[in-house]
Amino acid sequence: MIGLQHYLVLSAGLFALGMLGLLTRRNAVNVLMSIELILNSANVNLVAFSRYASGNLSGQLFAVFVIVVAAAEVAVALAIVLTLYRLRRTPNLDDASILKG
Amino acid sequence: MSGEALVFWIFAGLTLGSAFVVVLSRTLIYSAFALLVTFFGVAGLYVLLGADFLAATQLLVYVGGILVLLLFGVMLTHRIYDLDLRSETTQLGSGLIVAAGLFVVLTAVALKTEWPGLARMPAPTTAAIGRLFLREYLLPFEAASVLLLVALMGAAMIVRRRRSA
């Protein structure tokens, strides 16, 4: 019998993988992919709670808002990455130290 | 094993396996295509959870929008003649420790807590979600649309080539 805890553990695994990518990749586009994994794991949690523990649809509505914010975030972040690439000719985040004094 | 359990394990394996590829693959384009499989797996889980509207939204927005955007990002930030689209990894050891610790803590919390068991029977959700958006959640809905508009305009402004002023 599949219950709430199966989904919670699955989304914990997805979150941990996203965090691993966020911490270890140097390519900016790859870091963005990891952030998408983390947002997806949060969404799985919200929908699972909506199905098993709340009795109403609020969790699914929150998940829709998360998807909207993720779309906005990716658009802006990719714009920044492209501008950085134009400026520095590299997608590596370690080289983006222009603001450092 | 019931049919629901079988489908759950298939989609869970698909999601987590391709997430591994996304994070650990050394070739950037493989990561992008593995992310496609991850999004499909999560959409399958939504269907299993009775969230039909959300599963369709996941496919349309993530697979149709965000993933294409990310692929453009991959292609525009690498010289195409440079076929060696490597993505370097740093601090793998400490990153692994943090991620594994996080996973252990989250799993322990998920398994130890007594969750309220108010199960909702799966039913078509699209009409109910639409009604909630236009009544109880009207203000967040409008705020989200303004946010989306502002973010897209901002993105267009940022990437615009400036004339030398």
Coordinates of C-alpha atoms in Angstrom, one line a residue:
Chain A
M1 CA 0.0 0.0 0.0
I2 CA 1.5 3.3 -1.1
G3 CA 1.0 6.1 1.4
L4 CA 2.1 9.6 2.2
Q5 CA 5.5 8.5 3.5
H6 CA 6.6 6.9 0.3
Y7 CA 6.1 10.2 -1.5
L8 CA 7.8 12.2 1.3
V9 CA 10.9 9.9 1.1
L10 CA 11.0 10.1 -2.7
S11 CA 10.8 13.9 -2.6
A12 CA 13.5 14.0 0.1
G13 CA 15.7 12.0 -2.3
L14 CA 15.0 14.4 -5.1
F15 CA 15.7 17.4 -2.9
A16 CA 19.0 15.9 -1.7
L17 CA 20.1 15.2 -5.3
G18 CA 19.2 18.7 -6.3
M19 CA 21.2 20.1 -3.3
L20 CA 24.2 17.9 -4.4
G21 CA 24.0 19.4 -7.9
L22 CA 23.7 22.9 -6.5
L23 CA 26.8 22.5 -4.3
T24 CA 29.0 20.6 -6.7
R25 CA 28.4 21.8 -10.3
R26 CA 30.3 24.8 -11.6
N27 CA 28.3 25.3 -14.8
A28 CA 25.5 27.9 -14.3
V29 CA 23.0 26.1 -16.5
N30 CA 23.6 22.9 -14.6
V31 CA 23.0 24.7 -11.3
L32 CA 19.7 26.0 -12.7
M33 CA 18.7 22.3 -13.5
S34 CA 19.5 21.4 -9.9
I35 CA 17.2 24.2 -8.7
E36 CA 14.5 22.8 -10.9
L37 CA 14.9 19.4 -9.2
I38 CA 14.5 21.0 -5.8
L39 CA 11.4 22.9 -6.8
N40 CA 9.9 19.7 -8.2
S41 CA 10.6 17.8 -5.0
A42 CA 8.7 20.6 -3.1
N43 CA 5.9 20.2 -5.5
V44 CA 5.7 16.4 -5.0
N45 CA 5.4 17.1 -1.3
L46 CA 2.6 19.6 -1.7
V47 CA 0.6 17.4 -3.9
A48 CA 1.1 14.4 -1.7
F49 CA -0.1 16.3 1.3
S50 CA -3.1 17.5 -0.7
R51 CA -4.0 13.9 -1.5
Y52 CA -3.3 12.2 1.8
A53 CA -3.3 14.6 4.7
S54 CA -5.4 17.7 4.1
G55 CA -8.6 16.7 2.5
N56 CA -8.7 19.7 0.2
L57 CA -7.0 21.1 -2.9
S58 CA -4.9 23.9 -1.4
G59 CA -1.6 21.9 -1.9
Q60 CA -2.3 21.6 -5.6
L61 CA -2.9 25.4 -5.8
F62 CA 0.4 26.1 -4.1
A63 CA 2.1 23.7 -6.6
V64 CA 0.7 25.7 -9.5
F65 CA 2.1 28.9 -7.9
V66 CA 5.5 27.2 -7.5
I67 CA 5.4 26.3 -11.2
V68 CA 4.7 29.9 -12.1
V69 CA 7.5 31.2 -10.0
A70 CA 9.8 28.6 -11.4
A71 CA 9.1 29.7 -15.0
A72 CA 9.7 33.3 -14.1
E73 CA 12.9 32.3 -12.2
V74 CA 14.3 30.3 -15.1
A75 CA 13.6 33.2 -17.6
V76 CA 15.4 35.8 -15.5
A77 CA 18.3 33.4 -14.5
L78 CA 19.0 32.4 -18.1
A79 CA 19.0 36.1 -19.1
I80 CA 21.6 36.7 -16.5
V81 CA 23.7 33.7 -17.5
L82 CA 23.6 34.8 -21.2
T83 CA 24.7 38.3 -20.2
L84 CA 27.5 36.9 -18.1
Y85 CA 28.6 34.6 -20.9
R86 CA 28.7 37.6 -23.3
L87 CA 30.8 39.5 -20.8
R88 CA 33.2 36.8 -19.7
R89 CA 32.9 34.0 -22.4
T90 CA 32.5 31.4 -19.7
P91 CA 29.4 29.8 -18.1
N92 CA 31.4 28.9 -14.9
L93 CA 30.0 30.5 -11.8
D94 CA 33.5 30.6 -10.2
D95 CA 34.6 33.2 -12.8
A96 CA 31.6 35.4 -12.0
S97 CA 33.5 37.4 -9.4
I98 CA 33.1 40.9 -10.9
L99 CA 31.2 42.3 -7.9
K100 CA 34.0 41.2 -5.5
G101 CA 36.0 44.2 -4.4
Chain B
M1 CA 2.1 -6.1 -5.2
S2 CA -0.9 -4.1 -6.3
G3 CA -1.1 -2.2 -9.5
E4 CA -0.8 1.2 -7.8
A5 CA 2.4 0.1 -6.0
L6 CA 3.9 -1.2 -9.2
V7 CA 3.2 2.1 -11.0
F8 CA 4.6 4.1 -8.1
W9 CA 7.8 2.2 -8.0
I10 CA 8.2 2.5 -11.8
F11 CA 7.8 6.3 -11.7
A12 CA 9.9 6.7 -8.6
G13 CA 12.7 4.8 -10.1
L14 CA 12.4 6.8 -13.3
T15 CA 12.5 10.1 -11.4
L16 CA 15.3 9.3 -9.1
G17 CA 17.4 7.5 -11.7
S18 CA 17.3 10.3 -14.2
A19 CA 17.8 12.9 -11.4
F20 CA 21.1 11.0 -10.6
V21 CA 22.1 11.4 -14.3
V22 CA 21.1 15.2 -14.2
V23 CA 23.4 15.7 -11.2
L24 CA 26.3 13.4 -12.0
S25 CA 26.6 13.4 -15.8
R26 CA 29.7 15.0 -17.0
T27 CA 28.1 16.0 -20.3
L28 CA 25.8 19.0 -20.1
I29 CA 23.4 17.9 -22.9
Y30 CA 22.9 14.5 -21.2
S31 CA 21.9 16.3 -18.0
A32 CA 19.3 18.3 -20.0
F33 CA 17.8 15.3 -21.6
A34 CA 17.8 13.4 -18.3
L35 CA 15.9 16.3 -16.8
L36 CA 13.2 15.6 -19.4
V37 CA 12.8 12.1 -18.0
T38 CA 12.7 13.5 -14.5
F39 CA 9.9 15.9 -15.3
F40 CA 7.9 13.1 -17.0
G41 CA 8.4 10.9 -13.9
V42 CA 7.1 13.6 -11.6
A43 CA 4.1 14.2 -14.0
G44 CA 3.4 10.5 -13.7
L45 CA 3.5 10.7 -9.9
Y46 CA 1.0 13.6 -10.1
V47 CA -1.4 11.4 -12.1
L48 CA -1.0 8.7 -9.4
L49 CA -1.8 11.3 -6.7
G50 CA -5.0 12.3 -8.5
A51 CA -3.8 15.7 -9.6
D52 CA -4.7 15.6 -13.3
F53 CA -4.6 19.4 -13.9
L54 CA -1.2 19.6 -12.3
A55 CA 0.2 16.7 -14.4
A56 CA -0.9 18.5 -17.6
T57 CA 0.6 21.8 -16.3
Q58 CA 3.8 20.0 -15.5
L59 CA 4.1 18.6 -19.0
L60 CA 3.2 21.9 -20.7
V61 CA 5.2 24.3 -18.6
Y62 CA 8.2 22.2 -17.5
V63 CA 8.7 20.0 -20.6
G64 CA 7.4 22.5 -23.1
G65 CA 8.7 25.7 -21.6
I66 CA 11.4 25.5 -19.0
L67 CA 13.3 22.5 -20.5
V68 CA 13.4 24.2 -24.0
L69 CA 14.6 27.3 -22.3
L70 CA 17.4 25.4 -20.5
L71 CA 18.4 23.7 -23.8
F72 CA 18.7 27.2 -25.4
G73 CA 20.9 28.1 -22.4
V74 CA 23.1 25.1 -23.0
M75 CA 23.5 25.9 -26.7
L76 CA 24.0 29.6 -26.4
T77 CA 26.6 29.5 -23.7
H78 CA 28.9 27.1 -25.4
R79 CA 30.6 27.5 -28.7
I80 CA 29.0 24.9 -30.9
Y81 CA 32.3 24.0 -32.6
D82 CA 33.6 23.2 -29.1
L83 CA 32.0 19.7 -28.9
D84 CA 33.4 19.1 -25.5
L85 CA 30.5 20.4 -23.5
R86 CA 31.9 19.4 -20.1
S87 CA 30.6 20.5 -16.8
E88 CA 33.2 20.5 -14.1
T89 CA 32.5 19.3 -10.6
T90 CA 34.0 20.8 -7.4
Q91 CA 33.8 19.9 -3.8
L92 CA 32.2 16.6 -4.5
G93 CA 33.1 15.2 -1.0
S94 CA 31.6 17.9 1.1
G95 CA 28.7 18.3 -1.2
L96 CA 28.0 14.5 -0.8
I97 CA 28.1 14.8 3.0
V98 CA 25.7 17.7 3.1
A99 CA 23.3 16.1 0.6
A100 CA 23.3 12.7 2.4
G101 CA 22.9 14.3 5.8
L102 CA 19.9 16.3 4.4
F103 CA 18.4 13.2 3.0
V104 CA 18.8 11.3 6.3
V105 CA 17.2 14.1 8.4
L106 CA 14.3 14.6 6.0
T107 CA 13.6 10.9 5.8
A108 CA 13.7 10.5 9.5
V109 CA 11.2 13.4 10.0
A110 CA 8.9 12.0 7.3
L111 CA 8.9 8.5 8.9
K112 CA 8.7 9.5 12.5
T113 CA 5.9 12.1 12.4
E114 CA 2.3 11.0 12.8
W115 CA 0.6 12.6 9.8
P116 CA -3.1 13.2 9.9
G117 CA -4.8 10.6 7.7
L118 CA -7.4 12.7 5.9
A119 CA -7.3 11.0 2.5
R120 CA -9.1 12.7 -0.4
M121 CA -10.6 10.4 -3.0
P122 CA -9.2 11.1 -6.5
A123 CA -11.6 13.1 -8.5
P124 CA -11.3 15.5 -11.5
T125 CA -9.7 18.6 -10.1
T126 CA -9.6 21.1 -13.0
A127 CA -13.0 22.7 -12.3
A128 CA -12.4 22.9 -8.6
I129 CA -9.0 24.5 -9.0
G130 CA -10.4 27.0 -11.4
R131 CA -13.1 28.0 -9.0
L132 CA -10.6 28.3 -6.1
F133 CA -8.3 30.5 -8.2
L134 CA -11.1 32.9 -9.1
R135 CA -12.6 33.1 -5.6
E136 CA -10.5 32.3 -2.5
Y137 CA -7.1 32.7 -4.2
L138 CA -7.9 35.6 -6.5
L139 CA -5.3 38.0 -5.1
P140 CA -2.4 35.5 -5.2
F141 CA -3.5 34.6 -8.8
E142 CA -3.3 38.2 -9.9
A143 CA -0.1 38.8 -8.1
A144 CA 1.4 35.7 -9.9
S145 CA 0.4 37.0 -13.3
V146 CA 1.9 40.4 -12.6
L147 CA 5.1 38.6 -11.4
L148 CA 5.3 36.6 -14.6
L149 CA 4.8 39.7 -16.7
V150 CA 7.4 41.7 -14.9
A151 CA 9.9 38.8 -14.9
L152 CA 9.6 38.2 -18.6
M153 CA 9.9 41.9 -19.4
G154 CA 12.9 42.0 -17.1
A155 CA 14.5 39.0 -18.8
A156 CA 14.1 40.6 -22.2
M157 CA 15.6 43.9 -20.9
I158 CA 18.6 42.1 -19.4
V159 CA 19.6 40.2 -22.6
R160 CA 19.0 43.1 -24.9
R161 CA 22.2 44.2 -26.5
R162 CA 22.9 47.8 -25.3
R163 CA 24.0 50.5 -27.7
S164 CA 27.3 51.9 -26.6
A165 CA 26.1 54.9 -24.6

